[in-house]
Amino acid sequence: MLSSLAATNTHVVTPTTARIHRASRPVRVHPSPARRSTASKTRRHPHRSRSPTMVLAQAAAAEPDPNPPPWSFVSVPVYSLATIPDAGPTKGDSADRPSMNITTYCTPVTIKPTRRLAVALYTHTATARNMLATGKGVLQGLRSHHADLVPLLGKSSAHDVDKLEALRETHGLNIVERWGVPTIEDAKSAVLLEIVSLETAGDHHLALCEVVDWENIEGEGEPMYTGDLPK
């Protein structure tokens, strides 16, 4: 998912725009009533956004960028962010089902006093809607043999496709729950994230996330990088 994280109009979530519960556990962000109203309209008339991977692939096929940005030459880890709908008061903000995407705009940003990651969420996608509604998601590190999952996870929408069923039935993968979220059993790693703050960044939301827990998963296969994907 390659797109700029630079924000022309940024907005940091504060208690005036989100109900932030500060306790011993990491902060959970709940959308404001205003956003619930907007999201409810979206749910009735879903906006079928193309994934960043699809947008990029179609743009590249139509007209190669004569001056690509420097970071496009760097091979970075490929993740899949797994999210679930909210069953609480923000249920209307969520998609109708769990989702997984392809995430490459993701990086660690702090170590102490707590570990945090910055994750870009593509606006209006099922994955983003679920994570914004629940405040949490599981970042899965993919392995090199998961390259064939990119069209499903990164070029289709969970608004239209049951990705969990496709992973089981089409790709023969086992799905297991980690921290209450369906994930790929043979992923390389899994990291439980909770949103601490949020900024709008053009076609993305930039989520600063607390690392709540993580698991390094035993198995075969090296981590997947963007350089491993077909050009």
CSV table of C-alpha atoms in Angstrom, one decimal:
chain,number,residue,atom,x,y,z
A,1,MET,CA,0.0,0.0,0.0
A,2,LEU,CA,2.0,2.9,-1.3
A,3,SER,CA,0.7,6.4,-0.9
A,4,SER,CA,1.9,9.5,0.9
A,5,LEU,CA,1.4,9.9,4.6
A,6,ALA,CA,1.9,13.6,4.4
A,7,ALA,CA,-1.2,15.4,5.6
A,8,THR,CA,-2.4,18.6,4.2
A,9,ASN,CA,-5.1,18.9,6.8
A,10,THR,CA,-4.4,17.1,10.0
A,11,HIS,CA,-6.5,16.5,13.0
A,12,VAL,CA,-5.4,14.9,16.2
A,13,VAL,CA,-8.1,13.1,18.1
A,14,THR,CA,-8.7,14.7,21.4
A,15,PRO,CA,-11.4,14.2,24.1
A,16,THR,CA,-13.5,16.8,22.3
A,17,THR,CA,-13.6,14.7,19.2
A,18,ALA,CA,-13.4,11.2,20.6
A,19,ARG,CA,-14.1,9.5,24.0
A,20,ILE,CA,-10.7,8.5,25.2
A,21,HIS,CA,-10.6,6.1,28.2
A,22,ARG,CA,-7.3,6.5,30.0
A,23,ALA,CA,-6.8,3.5,32.3
A,24,SER,CA,-4.0,1.0,33.0
A,25,ARG,CA,-4.6,-0.6,29.7
A,26,PRO,CA,-3.8,1.2,26.4
A,27,VAL,CA,-6.1,3.9,25.2
A,28,ARG,CA,-9.1,3.0,23.1
A,29,VAL,CA,-10.5,5.6,20.7
A,30,HIS,CA,-14.2,5.8,20.0
A,31,PRO,CA,-15.6,7.8,17.1
A,32,SER,CA,-17.6,10.9,18.0
A,33,PRO,CA,-21.4,11.1,17.5
A,34,ALA,CA,-20.8,13.2,14.4
A,35,ARG,CA,-18.7,10.5,12.8
A,36,ARG,CA,-21.2,7.8,13.8
A,37,SER,CA,-23.8,9.7,11.9
A,38,THR,CA,-21.6,9.9,8.8
A,39,ALA,CA,-20.6,6.2,9.1
A,40,SER,CA,-24.2,5.2,9.4
A,41,LYS,CA,-24.9,6.9,6.1
A,42,THR,CA,-21.9,5.1,4.6
A,43,ARG,CA,-23.3,1.8,5.8
A,44,ARG,CA,-26.6,2.3,4.1
A,45,HIS,CA,-24.9,3.5,0.9
A,46,PRO,CA,-21.4,1.9,1.1
A,47,HIS,CA,-18.6,3.6,-0.7
A,48,ARG,CA,-16.7,0.8,-2.5
A,49,SER,CA,-13.2,2.2,-2.3
A,50,ARG,CA,-10.5,0.5,-4.3
A,51,SER,CA,-7.6,-0.7,-2.2
A,52,PRO,CA,-4.3,1.3,-2.4
A,53,THR,CA,-2.7,-1.8,-4.0
A,54,MET,CA,-5.4,-1.8,-6.7
A,55,VAL,CA,-5.2,2.0,-7.3
A,56,LEU,CA,-1.5,1.8,-7.6
A,57,ALA,CA,-1.5,-1.2,-9.9
A,58,GLN,CA,-4.1,0.4,-12.2
A,59,ALA,CA,-2.3,3.7,-12.3
A,60,ALA,CA,1.1,2.1,-13.0
A,61,ALA,CA,-0.5,0.0,-15.9
A,62,ALA,CA,-2.0,3.1,-17.4
A,63,GLU,CA,0.9,5.5,-17.2
A,64,PRO,CA,4.2,4.7,-15.4
A,65,ASP,CA,5.4,7.5,-13.0
A,66,PRO,CA,8.2,9.3,-14.8
A,67,ASN,CA,9.5,10.5,-11.4
A,68,PRO,CA,8.7,7.9,-8.7
A,69,PRO,CA,9.2,8.9,-5.1
A,70,PRO,CA,12.4,7.7,-3.4
A,71,TRP,CA,10.7,5.3,-1.0
A,72,SER,CA,9.2,3.4,-3.9
A,73,PHE,CA,12.6,1.8,-4.5
A,74,VAL,CA,12.9,0.5,-1.0
A,75,SER,CA,11.7,-3.1,-0.2
A,76,VAL,CA,9.6,-3.0,3.0
A,77,PRO,CA,7.8,-5.7,5.1
A,78,VAL,CA,4.3,-6.7,3.9
A,79,TYR,CA,1.7,-7.0,6.6
A,80,SER,CA,-2.0,-7.8,6.8
A,81,LEU,CA,-4.1,-5.9,9.3
A,82,ALA,CA,-6.9,-8.1,10.6
A,83,THR,CA,-10.0,-6.3,12.1
A,84,ILE,CA,-13.5,-7.2,13.3
A,85,PRO,CA,-16.8,-5.3,13.5
A,86,ASP,CA,-17.8,-3.6,16.7
A,87,ALA,CA,-20.7,-5.1,18.6
A,88,GLY,CA,-21.1,-2.1,20.9
A,89,PRO,CA,-22.4,1.5,20.4
A,90,THR,CA,-20.2,2.1,17.4
A,91,LYS,CA,-21.6,-1.0,15.5
A,92,GLY,CA,-22.9,1.2,12.8
A,93,ASP,CA,-19.4,2.5,12.0
A,94,SER,CA,-18.1,-1.0,11.3
A,95,ALA,CA,-18.2,-3.1,8.1
A,96,ASP,CA,-20.6,-6.0,8.1
A,97,ARG,CA,-17.9,-8.6,8.6
A,98,PRO,CA,-14.2,-9.2,9.7
A,99,SER,CA,-11.6,-8.0,7.2
A,100,MET,CA,-7.9,-8.3,6.4
A,101,ASN,CA,-6.0,-6.1,4.1
A,102,ILE,CA,-2.4,-5.6,2.8
A,103,THR,CA,-0.4,-3.0,4.8
A,104,THR,CA,3.0,-1.7,3.9
A,105,TYR,CA,2.7,1.8,5.3
A,106,CYS,CA,3.5,0.8,8.8
A,107,THR,CA,6.5,1.5,11.1
A,108,PRO,CA,7.7,1.4,14.7
A,109,VAL,CA,8.0,4.9,16.1
A,110,THR,CA,8.8,4.5,19.9
A,111,ILE,CA,10.3,2.0,22.3
A,112,LYS,CA,9.9,3.6,25.7
A,113,PRO,CA,7.9,4.0,27.9
A,114,THR,CA,5.8,1.9,25.6
A,115,ARG,CA,6.2,0.5,22.1
A,116,ARG,CA,4.1,2.2,19.5
A,117,LEU,CA,3.6,1.8,15.7
A,118,ALA,CA,2.2,4.2,13.1
A,119,VAL,CA,-0.2,2.5,10.7
A,120,ALA,CA,-1.9,4.1,7.7
A,121,LEU,CA,-5.5,3.1,7.3
A,122,TYR,CA,-7.0,3.6,3.8
A,123,THR,CA,-10.2,5.6,4.2
A,124,HIS,CA,-13.6,4.0,3.8
A,125,THR,CA,-12.2,0.4,3.5
A,126,ALA,CA,-13.7,-2.3,5.6
A,127,THR,CA,-10.5,-2.8,7.5
A,128,ALA,CA,-10.3,0.9,8.4
A,129,ARG,CA,-13.9,1.2,9.4
A,130,ASN,CA,-13.6,-1.8,11.7
A,131,MET,CA,-10.4,-0.5,13.3
A,132,LEU,CA,-11.7,3.0,13.7
A,133,ALA,CA,-14.9,1.6,15.3
A,134,THR,CA,-13.3,-0.8,17.7
A,135,GLY,CA,-10.0,0.9,18.2
A,136,LYS,CA,-8.0,-2.3,17.7
A,137,GLY,CA,-6.6,-4.6,15.1
A,138,VAL,CA,-4.0,-7.4,14.7
A,139,LEU,CA,-1.1,-6.7,12.5
A,140,GLN,CA,0.0,-10.0,10.9
A,141,GLY,CA,3.5,-10.4,9.4
A,142,LEU,CA,3.2,-12.4,6.2
A,143,ARG,CA,5.6,-15.0,4.8
A,144,SER,CA,7.0,-15.1,1.3
A,145,HIS,CA,4.6,-18.0,0.3
A,146,HIS,CA,1.7,-15.7,1.1
A,147,ALA,CA,2.4,-13.6,-2.0
A,148,ASP,CA,-0.6,-15.2,-3.8
A,149,LEU,CA,-2.9,-13.7,-1.1
A,150,VAL,CA,-2.2,-10.1,-2.3
A,151,PRO,CA,-5.0,-10.0,-4.9
A,152,LEU,CA,-7.6,-11.2,-2.3
A,153,LEU,CA,-6.4,-9.1,0.6
A,154,GLY,CA,-5.2,-6.0,-1.2
A,155,LYS,CA,-7.2,-5.8,-4.4
A,156,SER,CA,-10.7,-6.7,-3.2
A,157,SER,CA,-13.0,-5.3,-0.5
A,158,ALA,CA,-14.6,-7.1,2.5
A,159,HIS,CA,-17.6,-5.0,1.7
A,160,ASP,CA,-18.1,-7.3,-1.3
A,161,VAL,CA,-16.1,-10.4,-0.5
A,162,ASP,CA,-16.0,-12.7,2.5
A,163,LYS,CA,-12.2,-12.8,2.8
A,164,LEU,CA,-12.1,-15.3,5.6
A,165,GLU,CA,-14.2,-17.8,3.6
A,166,ALA,CA,-12.0,-17.2,0.5
A,167,LEU,CA,-8.8,-17.8,2.6
A,168,ARG,CA,-10.3,-21.1,3.8
A,169,GLU,CA,-12.0,-22.4,0.7
A,170,THR,CA,-9.8,-21.0,-2.1
A,171,HIS,CA,-6.4,-20.9,-0.5
A,172,GLY,CA,-6.8,-23.7,1.9
A,173,LEU,CA,-5.6,-21.7,4.9
A,174,ASN,CA,-6.5,-22.2,8.5
A,175,ILE,CA,-8.0,-19.2,10.4
A,176,VAL,CA,-7.5,-19.0,14.1
A,177,GLU,CA,-8.5,-16.3,16.6
A,178,ARG,CA,-5.8,-14.3,18.3
A,179,TRP,CA,-7.0,-11.8,20.9
A,180,GLY,CA,-10.6,-12.4,19.6
A,181,VAL,CA,-9.7,-11.5,16.0
A,182,PRO,CA,-9.6,-14.0,13.1
A,183,THR,CA,-6.0,-14.3,11.8
A,184,ILE,CA,-4.0,-16.5,9.4
A,185,GLU,CA,-2.7,-19.5,11.4
A,186,ASP,CA,0.7,-19.7,9.7
A,187,ALA,CA,1.5,-16.0,9.7
A,188,LYS,CA,5.1,-15.0,10.6
A,189,SER,CA,4.0,-12.8,13.5
A,190,ALA,CA,1.0,-11.2,15.1
A,191,VAL,CA,0.8,-7.9,17.0
A,192,LEU,CA,-2.2,-6.6,18.9
A,193,LEU,CA,-2.6,-2.9,18.4
A,194,GLU,CA,-4.9,-0.3,20.0
A,195,ILE,CA,-5.3,3.2,18.6
A,196,VAL,CA,-3.9,6.0,20.8
A,197,SER,CA,-4.4,8.9,18.4
A,198,LEU,CA,-5.5,9.6,14.9
A,199,GLU,CA,-4.8,12.1,12.2
A,200,THR,CA,-6.5,12.6,8.8
A,201,ALA,CA,-3.9,12.3,6.0
A,202,GLY,CA,-5.6,12.8,2.7
A,203,ASP,CA,-6.8,9.4,1.4
A,204,HIS,CA,-5.6,7.7,4.6
A,205,HIS,CA,-6.0,8.0,8.4
A,206,LEU,CA,-2.7,7.8,10.3
A,207,ALA,CA,-3.2,5.8,13.4
A,208,LEU,CA,-0.6,5.9,16.2
A,209,CYS,CA,-1.1,2.6,18.0
A,210,GLU,CA,0.0,1.1,21.3
A,211,VAL,CA,1.6,-2.4,21.0
A,212,VAL,CA,-0.5,-4.3,23.5
A,213,ASP,CA,0.9,-7.8,22.9
A,214,TRP,CA,2.7,-9.8,20.2
A,215,GLU,CA,3.4,-13.3,19.1
A,216,ASN,CA,6.3,-14.7,17.0
A,217,ILE,CA,4.8,-17.7,15.3
A,218,GLU,CA,6.8,-20.8,14.6
A,219,GLY,CA,6.8,-22.2,11.1
A,220,GLU,CA,8.5,-22.2,7.7
A,221,GLY,CA,8.8,-19.3,5.4
A,222,GLU,CA,10.8,-16.0,5.5
A,223,PRO,CA,9.1,-12.6,6.0
A,224,MET,CA,7.6,-11.2,2.9
A,225,TYR,CA,8.8,-7.9,1.5
A,226,THR,CA,7.5,-5.7,-1.3
A,227,GLY,CA,10.6,-6.6,-3.3
A,228,ASP,CA,9.3,-10.2,-3.4
A,229,LEU,CA,6.1,-9.3,-5.1
A,230,PRO,CA,5.7,-9.5,-8.9
A,231,LYS,CA,6.3,-6.3,-10.7
